[in-house]
């Protein structure tokens, strides 16, 4: 059963049927600094395998933002692909979106949450995130250019 929150004419919902993949793909591939050029199919697969918090104007349309959570629902969650479209910024919607993520009933017993950000530290601090306590214990395997190098992927939106 999807969770929903409403405020000031906006809706946050975990209902995957409400997500406008074209809007999400366009923003991620054209406006994000972390996945420029991400193929449409990769966005679709990411959405399909995650707990998504869609932000919507006017009670369900249009898509105004998103937060995607990769989790096992038992011990760990990775917060990614958080955005609010430019025309909806400045209304506290990003903070509200992250408050709804933090309040989700199935995410209450997690031992660790992680995320990466270049410039939104103060947003995430509002919901309890802090710098990594022991950065010397964490490692990564990153390939920032995978979408520009990988042949056979299209970065355009597929027809419905």
Coordinates of N, CA and C in Angstrom, one line a residue:
X1 N 0.8 -1.2 0.0 CA 0.0 0.0 0.0 C 0.9 1.2 0.0
X2 N 0.7 2.1 -1.0 CA 1.6 3.3 -1.0 C 1.3 4.3 0.2
X3 N 2.3 4.9 0.6 CA 2.2 6.0 1.6 C 2.0 7.3 0.9
X4 N 1.2 8.2 1.5 CA 1.0 9.5 1.0 C 1.0 10.6 2.0
X5 N 1.6 11.7 1.7 CA 1.6 12.9 2.5 C 1.1 14.1 1.7
X6 N 0.3 15.0 2.2 CA -0.2 16.2 1.5 C 0.1 17.4 2.3
X7 N 0.4 18.5 1.5 CA 0.7 19.8 2.1 C 0.6 20.9 1.1
X8 N -0.1 21.9 1.4 CA -0.2 23.2 0.5 C -0.3 22.9 -1.0
X9 N -1.2 21.9 -1.3 CA -1.5 21.6 -2.7 C -0.5 20.7 -3.3
X10 N 0.4 20.1 -2.5 CA 1.4 19.2 -3.0 C 1.2 17.8 -2.4
X11 N 1.6 16.8 -3.1 CA 1.5 15.4 -2.7 C 2.8 14.7 -2.8
X12 N 3.2 14.0 -1.8 CA 4.3 13.1 -1.8 C 3.7 11.7 -1.7
X13 N 4.1 10.8 -2.7 CA 3.6 9.5 -2.7 C 4.6 8.4 -3.0
X14 N 4.5 7.3 -2.5 CA 5.4 6.1 -2.8 C 4.7 5.3 -3.9
X15 N 3.6 5.7 -4.5 CA 3.0 4.9 -5.5 C 3.8 5.0 -6.8
X16 N 4.4 3.9 -7.3 CA 5.2 4.0 -8.5 C 4.4 4.3 -9.7
X17 N 3.1 4.0 -9.7 CA 2.3 4.3 -10.9 C 2.2 5.8 -11.2
X18 N 2.5 6.7 -10.2 CA 2.4 8.1 -10.4 C 3.6 8.7 -11.0
X19 N 4.7 8.0 -11.0 CA 6.0 8.6 -11.4 C 6.0 8.8 -13.0
X20 N 6.3 10.0 -13.4 CA 6.5 10.3 -14.8 C 7.9 10.1 -15.1
X21 N 8.2 9.0 -15.7 CA 9.6 8.6 -16.0 C 10.3 9.6 -17.0
X22 N 9.5 10.2 -17.8 CA 10.1 11.1 -18.8 C 10.6 12.4 -18.1
X23 N 9.8 12.8 -17.1 CA 10.3 14.0 -16.3 C 11.5 13.7 -15.5
X24 N 11.5 12.5 -14.8 CA 12.6 12.1 -14.0 C 13.9 11.9 -14.9
X25 N 13.7 11.2 -16.0 CA 14.9 11.0 -16.9 C 15.4 12.3 -17.4
X26 N 14.5 13.2 -17.8 CA 15.0 14.5 -18.4 C 15.8 15.3 -17.3
X27 N 15.3 15.3 -16.1 CA 16.0 16.1 -15.1 C 17.3 15.4 -14.7
X28 N 17.3 14.1 -14.5 CA 18.6 13.5 -14.2 C 19.6 13.6 -15.3
X29 N 19.2 13.3 -16.5 CA 20.2 13.3 -17.6 C 20.6 14.7 -18.0
X30 N 19.8 15.7 -17.9 CA 20.1 17.0 -18.3 C 20.5 18.0 -17.2
X31 N 20.0 17.8 -16.0 CA 20.2 18.8 -15.0 C 21.1 18.4 -13.8
X32 N 21.2 17.1 -13.6 CA 21.9 16.6 -12.4 C 23.4 16.7 -12.7
X33 N 24.2 16.8 -11.6 CA 25.7 16.7 -11.8 C 26.2 15.3 -11.6
X34 N 25.3 14.4 -11.1 CA 25.8 13.1 -10.7 C 25.6 12.0 -11.8
X35 N 24.6 12.2 -12.7 CA 24.3 11.2 -13.7 C 24.0 11.9 -15.1
X36 N 24.8 12.8 -15.5 CA 24.5 13.4 -16.8 C 24.5 12.4 -17.9
X37 N 23.5 12.4 -18.8 CA 23.5 11.5 -19.9 C 23.0 10.1 -19.5
X38 N 22.5 9.9 -18.3 CA 22.0 8.6 -17.9 C 20.9 8.1 -18.9
X39 N 21.0 6.9 -19.4 CA 20.0 6.4 -20.3 C 18.6 6.2 -19.7
X40 N 17.6 6.3 -20.5 CA 16.2 6.2 -20.0 C 16.0 4.8 -19.4
X41 N 16.5 3.7 -20.0 CA 16.3 2.4 -19.4 C 17.0 2.2 -18.1
X42 N 18.1 2.9 -17.8 CA 18.8 2.8 -16.6 C 17.9 3.5 -15.5
X43 N 17.3 4.6 -15.8 CA 16.4 5.3 -14.9 C 15.2 4.4 -14.6
X44 N 14.7 3.8 -15.6 CA 13.5 2.9 -15.4 C 13.9 1.8 -14.5
X45 N 15.0 1.1 -14.7 CA 15.4 0.0 -13.9 C 15.7 0.5 -12.4
X46 N 16.3 1.6 -12.3 CA 16.6 2.2 -10.9 C 15.3 2.4 -10.2
X47 N 14.3 3.0 -10.8 CA 13.0 3.3 -10.2 C 12.3 2.0 -9.9
X48 N 12.4 1.0 -10.8 CA 11.7 -0.3 -10.5 C 12.3 -1.0 -9.3
X49 N 13.6 -0.8 -9.0 CA 14.2 -1.5 -7.9 C 14.3 -0.7 -6.6
X50 N 13.6 0.4 -6.5 CA 13.8 1.3 -5.4 C 12.4 1.6 -4.7
X51 N 12.5 2.2 -3.5 CA 11.4 2.8 -2.9 C 11.5 4.3 -3.3
X52 N 10.5 4.7 -4.0 CA 10.5 6.1 -4.6 C 9.5 7.0 -3.9
X53 N 9.9 8.2 -3.7 CA 9.0 9.2 -3.1 C 8.8 10.3 -4.2
X54 N 7.7 10.2 -4.9 CA 7.4 11.2 -5.9 C 6.8 12.4 -5.3
X55 N 7.2 13.6 -5.7 CA 6.7 14.9 -5.3 C 5.9 15.4 -6.5
X56 N 4.6 15.8 -6.2 CA 3.7 16.2 -7.2 C 2.9 17.4 -6.9
X57 N 2.7 18.3 -7.9 CA 1.9 19.5 -7.7 C 0.5 19.1 -8.0
X58 N -0.4 19.9 -7.5 CA -1.9 19.8 -7.9 C -2.4 18.4 -7.6
X59 N -2.0 17.7 -6.5 CA -2.6 16.5 -6.1 C -2.2 15.3 -7.0
X60 N -1.2 15.3 -7.8 CA -0.8 14.1 -8.5 C -0.2 14.4 -9.8
X61 N -0.3 15.6 -10.4 CA 0.3 15.9 -11.7 C 0.6 17.4 -11.6
X62 N 1.6 17.9 -12.1 CA 2.7 17.2 -12.7 C 3.8 16.8 -11.7
X63 N 4.7 16.0 -12.1 CA 5.8 15.6 -11.3 C 6.6 16.8 -11.0
X64 N 6.9 17.0 -9.7 CA 7.7 18.2 -9.2 C 9.0 17.8 -8.6
X65 N 9.2 16.6 -8.3 CA 10.5 16.1 -7.7 C 10.5 14.7 -7.4
X66 N 11.6 14.2 -6.8 CA 11.7 12.8 -6.5 C 12.8 12.6 -5.4
X67 N 12.7 11.5 -4.7 CA 13.7 11.0 -3.8 C 13.7 9.5 -4.0
X68 N 14.8 8.9 -4.4 CA 14.8 7.4 -4.6 C 15.7 6.8 -3.5
X69 N 15.1 5.7 -2.9 CA 15.8 5.0 -1.8 C 16.1 3.6 -2.2
X70 N 17.3 3.2 -2.1 CA 17.7 1.8 -2.3 C 17.9 1.2 -0.9
X71 N 17.2 0.2 -0.6 CA 17.2 -0.4 0.7 C 16.9 -1.8 0.8
X72 N 17.3 -2.5 1.9 CA 16.9 -3.8 2.1 C 15.8 -3.9 3.2
X73 N 15.3 -2.7 3.6 CA 14.3 -2.5 4.6 C 14.6 -3.2 6.0
X74 N 15.8 -3.6 6.2 CA 16.2 -4.2 7.4 C 17.3 -3.4 8.1
X75 N 18.4 -3.1 7.4 CA 19.6 -2.5 8.0 C 20.1 -1.3 7.3
X76 N 19.8 -1.1 6.0 CA 20.5 -0.1 5.3 C 19.7 0.6 4.2
X77 N 19.9 1.9 4.0 CA 19.3 2.7 2.9 C 20.3 3.6 2.3
X78 N 20.2 3.7 1.0 CA 21.0 4.7 0.3 C 20.1 5.7 -0.4
X79 N 20.2 6.9 0.0 CA 19.3 8.0 -0.6 C 20.0 8.5 -1.8
X80 N 19.3 8.6 -2.9 CA 19.8 9.1 -4.2 C 18.8 9.7 -5.1
X81 N 19.3 10.4 -6.1 CA 18.4 11.0 -7.1 C 17.3 11.9 -6.5
X82 N 17.8 12.7 -5.5 CA 16.8 13.7 -4.8 C 16.9 15.0 -5.6
X83 N 15.7 15.4 -6.1 CA 15.6 16.7 -6.7 C 14.2 17.3 -6.6
X84 N 14.2 18.6 -6.8 CA 12.9 19.3 -6.9 C 13.1 20.2 -8.1
X85 N 12.2 20.2 -9.1 CA 12.3 21.0 -10.3 C 12.4 22.4 -10.0
X86 N 13.2 23.2 -10.8 CA 13.4 24.6 -10.5 C 12.2 25.4 -10.2
X87 N 11.1 25.2 -11.0 CA 9.9 26.0 -10.8 C 9.2 25.8 -9.4
X88 N 9.6 24.7 -8.7 CA 9.0 24.4 -7.4 C 9.9 24.7 -6.2
X89 N 11.1 25.2 -6.5 CA 12.1 25.4 -5.4 C 11.8 26.6 -4.6
X90 N 12.3 26.7 -3.5 CA 12.1 27.9 -2.6 C 10.9 27.8 -1.8
X91 N 10.2 26.6 -1.7 CA 9.0 26.5 -0.9 C 9.2 25.5 0.2
X92 N 10.4 25.0 0.5 CA 10.6 24.0 1.5 C 10.3 22.6 1.1
X93 N 10.1 22.4 -0.2 CA 9.6 21.1 -0.6 C 10.7 20.0 -0.5
X94 N 12.0 20.4 -0.7 CA 13.1 19.4 -0.5 C 13.2 18.9 0.9
X95 N 13.0 19.9 1.8 CA 13.1 19.5 3.3 C 11.9 18.6 3.6
X96 N 10.7 19.0 3.1 CA 9.5 18.1 3.4 C 9.7 16.8 2.7
X97 N 10.2 16.7 1.5 CA 10.4 15.4 0.9 C 11.3 14.5 1.7
X98 N 12.4 15.1 2.2 CA 13.3 14.3 3.1 C 12.7 13.9 4.4
X99 N 11.8 14.8 5.0 CA 11.1 14.5 6.2 C 10.2 13.3 6.0
X100 N 9.6 13.2 4.8 CA 8.7 12.1 4.5 C 9.5 10.8 4.4
X101 N 10.6 10.9 3.7 CA 11.5 9.8 3.6 C 11.9 9.2 5.0
X102 N 12.3 10.1 5.8 CA 12.7 9.7 7.2 C 11.6 9.2 8.0
X103 N 10.4 9.6 7.7 CA 9.2 9.1 8.5 C 8.6 7.8 8.0
X104 N 9.0 7.3 6.8 CA 8.3 6.2 6.2 C 8.4 5.0 7.2
X105 N 7.3 4.3 7.5 CA 7.2 3.3 8.5 C 8.2 2.1 8.2
X106 N 8.4 1.7 7.0 CA 9.3 0.6 6.7 C 10.8 0.9 6.9
X107 N 11.1 2.2 7.1 CA 12.5 2.6 7.2 C 12.9 3.0 8.6
X108 N 12.1 2.6 9.6 CA 12.3 3.1 11.0 C 13.4 2.3 11.7
X109 N 13.7 1.1 11.3 CA 14.6 0.3 12.1 C 16.0 0.1 11.5
X110 N 16.3 1.0 10.5 CA 17.6 0.9 9.8 C 18.8 1.3 10.6
X111 N 19.8 0.6 10.5 CA 21.0 0.9 11.3 C 21.8 2.0 10.6
X112 N 21.8 2.1 9.3 CA 22.6 3.1 8.6 C 21.9 3.6 7.4
X113 N 22.0 4.9 7.2 CA 21.6 5.6 6.0 C 22.8 6.2 5.4
X114 N 22.9 6.2 4.0 CA 24.0 6.9 3.4 C 23.5 7.8 2.2
X115 N 24.2 8.7 1.9 CA 24.0 9.5 0.7 C 25.2 10.3 0.3
X116 N 25.2 10.8 -0.9 CA 26.3 11.6 -1.4 C 25.8 12.9 -1.9
X117 N 26.4 14.0 -1.6 CA 26.0 15.3 -2.1 C 27.1 16.3 -2.3
X118 N 27.0 17.1 -3.3 CA 28.1 18.1 -3.5 C 27.7 19.4 -2.8
X119 N 26.4 19.7 -2.7 CA 26.1 21.1 -2.3 C 24.8 21.2 -1.4
X120 N 24.2 20.1 -1.0 CA 23.0 20.1 -0.2 C 23.1 19.6 1.2
X121 N 24.3 19.8 1.8 CA 24.5 19.3 3.1 C 23.5 19.9 4.1
X122 N 23.2 21.1 4.1 CA 22.2 21.7 5.0 C 20.9 21.1 4.9
X123 N 20.4 20.8 3.7 CA 19.1 20.1 3.5 C 19.1 18.8 4.3
X124 N 20.1 17.9 4.1 CA 20.2 16.6 4.7 C 20.4 16.7 6.2
X125 N 21.1 17.7 6.6 CA 21.3 17.8 8.1 C 20.0 18.0 8.8
X126 N 19.0 18.6 8.2 CA 17.7 18.8 8.8 C 17.0 17.5 9.1
X127 N 17.4 16.4 8.5 CA 16.8 15.1 8.8 C 17.8 14.2 9.4
X128 N 18.8 14.7 10.0 CA 19.7 13.9 10.9 C 21.0 13.4 10.2
X129 N 21.2 13.7 9.0 CA 22.5 13.3 8.3 C 23.7 14.1 8.8
X130 N 24.8 13.4 9.0 CA 26.0 14.1 9.4 C 27.2 13.6 8.5
X131 N 28.3 14.2 8.5 CA 29.5 13.7 7.8 C 29.8 12.3 8.3
X132 N 30.4 11.5 7.4 CA 30.7 10.1 7.8 C 31.7 10.1 9.0
X133 N 31.4 9.4 10.0 CA 32.2 9.4 11.2 C 33.6 8.8 11.0
X134 N 33.7 7.8 10.2 CA 34.9 7.1 10.0 C 35.2 7.0 8.5
X135 N 35.5 8.0 7.8 CA 35.7 8.0 6.4 C 36.8 7.0 6.0
X136 N 37.8 6.7 6.8 CA 38.8 5.8 6.5 C 38.3 4.3 6.4
X137 N 37.1 4.1 6.8 CA 36.5 2.7 6.7 C 35.7 2.5 5.5
X138 N 35.4 3.6 4.7 CA 34.5 3.5 3.6 C 35.3 3.5 2.3
X139 N 34.9 2.8 1.3 CA 35.5 2.7 0.0 C 34.4 2.8 -1.0
X140 N 34.8 3.1 -2.2 CA 33.9 3.1 -3.3 C 34.5 2.6 -4.6
X141 N 33.7 2.2 -5.5 CA 34.1 1.8 -6.8 C 33.2 2.7 -7.7
X142 N 33.7 3.7 -8.3 CA 32.9 4.7 -9.1 C 33.4 4.7 -10.6
X143 N 32.4 4.9 -11.4 CA 32.7 5.1 -12.9 C 31.8 6.2 -13.4
X144 N 32.3 7.4 -13.2 CA 31.5 8.6 -13.4 C 31.2 8.8 -14.9
X145 N 32.0 8.2 -15.8 CA 31.8 8.4 -17.3 C 31.1 7.2 -17.9
X146 N 30.5 6.3 -17.2 CA 30.0 5.1 -17.8 C 28.9 5.4 -18.8
X147 N 28.1 6.4 -18.6 CA 27.0 6.7 -19.6 C 27.5 7.3 -20.9
X148 N 28.6 8.0 -20.8 CA 29.1 8.6 -22.0 C 30.0 7.7 -22.8
X149 N 30.5 6.6 -22.1 CA 31.4 5.7 -22.7 C 30.6 4.4 -23.2
X150 N 29.6 4.0 -22.6 CA 28.9 2.8 -22.9 C 28.2 2.8 -24.2
X151 N 28.6 2.0 -25.1 CA 27.9 1.9 -26.4 C 26.6 1.2 -26.3
X152 N 25.7 1.5 -27.2 CA 24.4 0.7 -27.2 C 23.3 1.3 -26.3
X153 N 23.6 2.3 -25.6 CA 22.6 2.9 -24.8 C 22.1 4.2 -25.4
X154 N 20.8 4.5 -25.3 CA 20.3 5.7 -25.8 C 19.9 6.6 -24.6
X155 N 20.3 7.9 -24.7 CA 19.9 8.8 -23.6 C 18.6 9.5 -23.8
X156 N 17.9 9.1 -24.9 CA 16.7 9.8 -25.2 C 15.5 9.0 -24.5
X157 N 14.4 9.7 -24.4 CA 13.2 9.1 -23.8 C 12.6 8.2 -24.8
X158 N 12.2 7.0 -24.3 CA 11.6 6.0 -25.2 C 10.1 6.4 -25.4
X159 N 9.5 5.9 -26.5 CA 8.1 6.1 -26.7 C 7.3 5.2 -25.7
X160 N 6.2 5.7 -25.3 CA 5.3 4.9 -24.4 C 4.6 3.8 -25.1

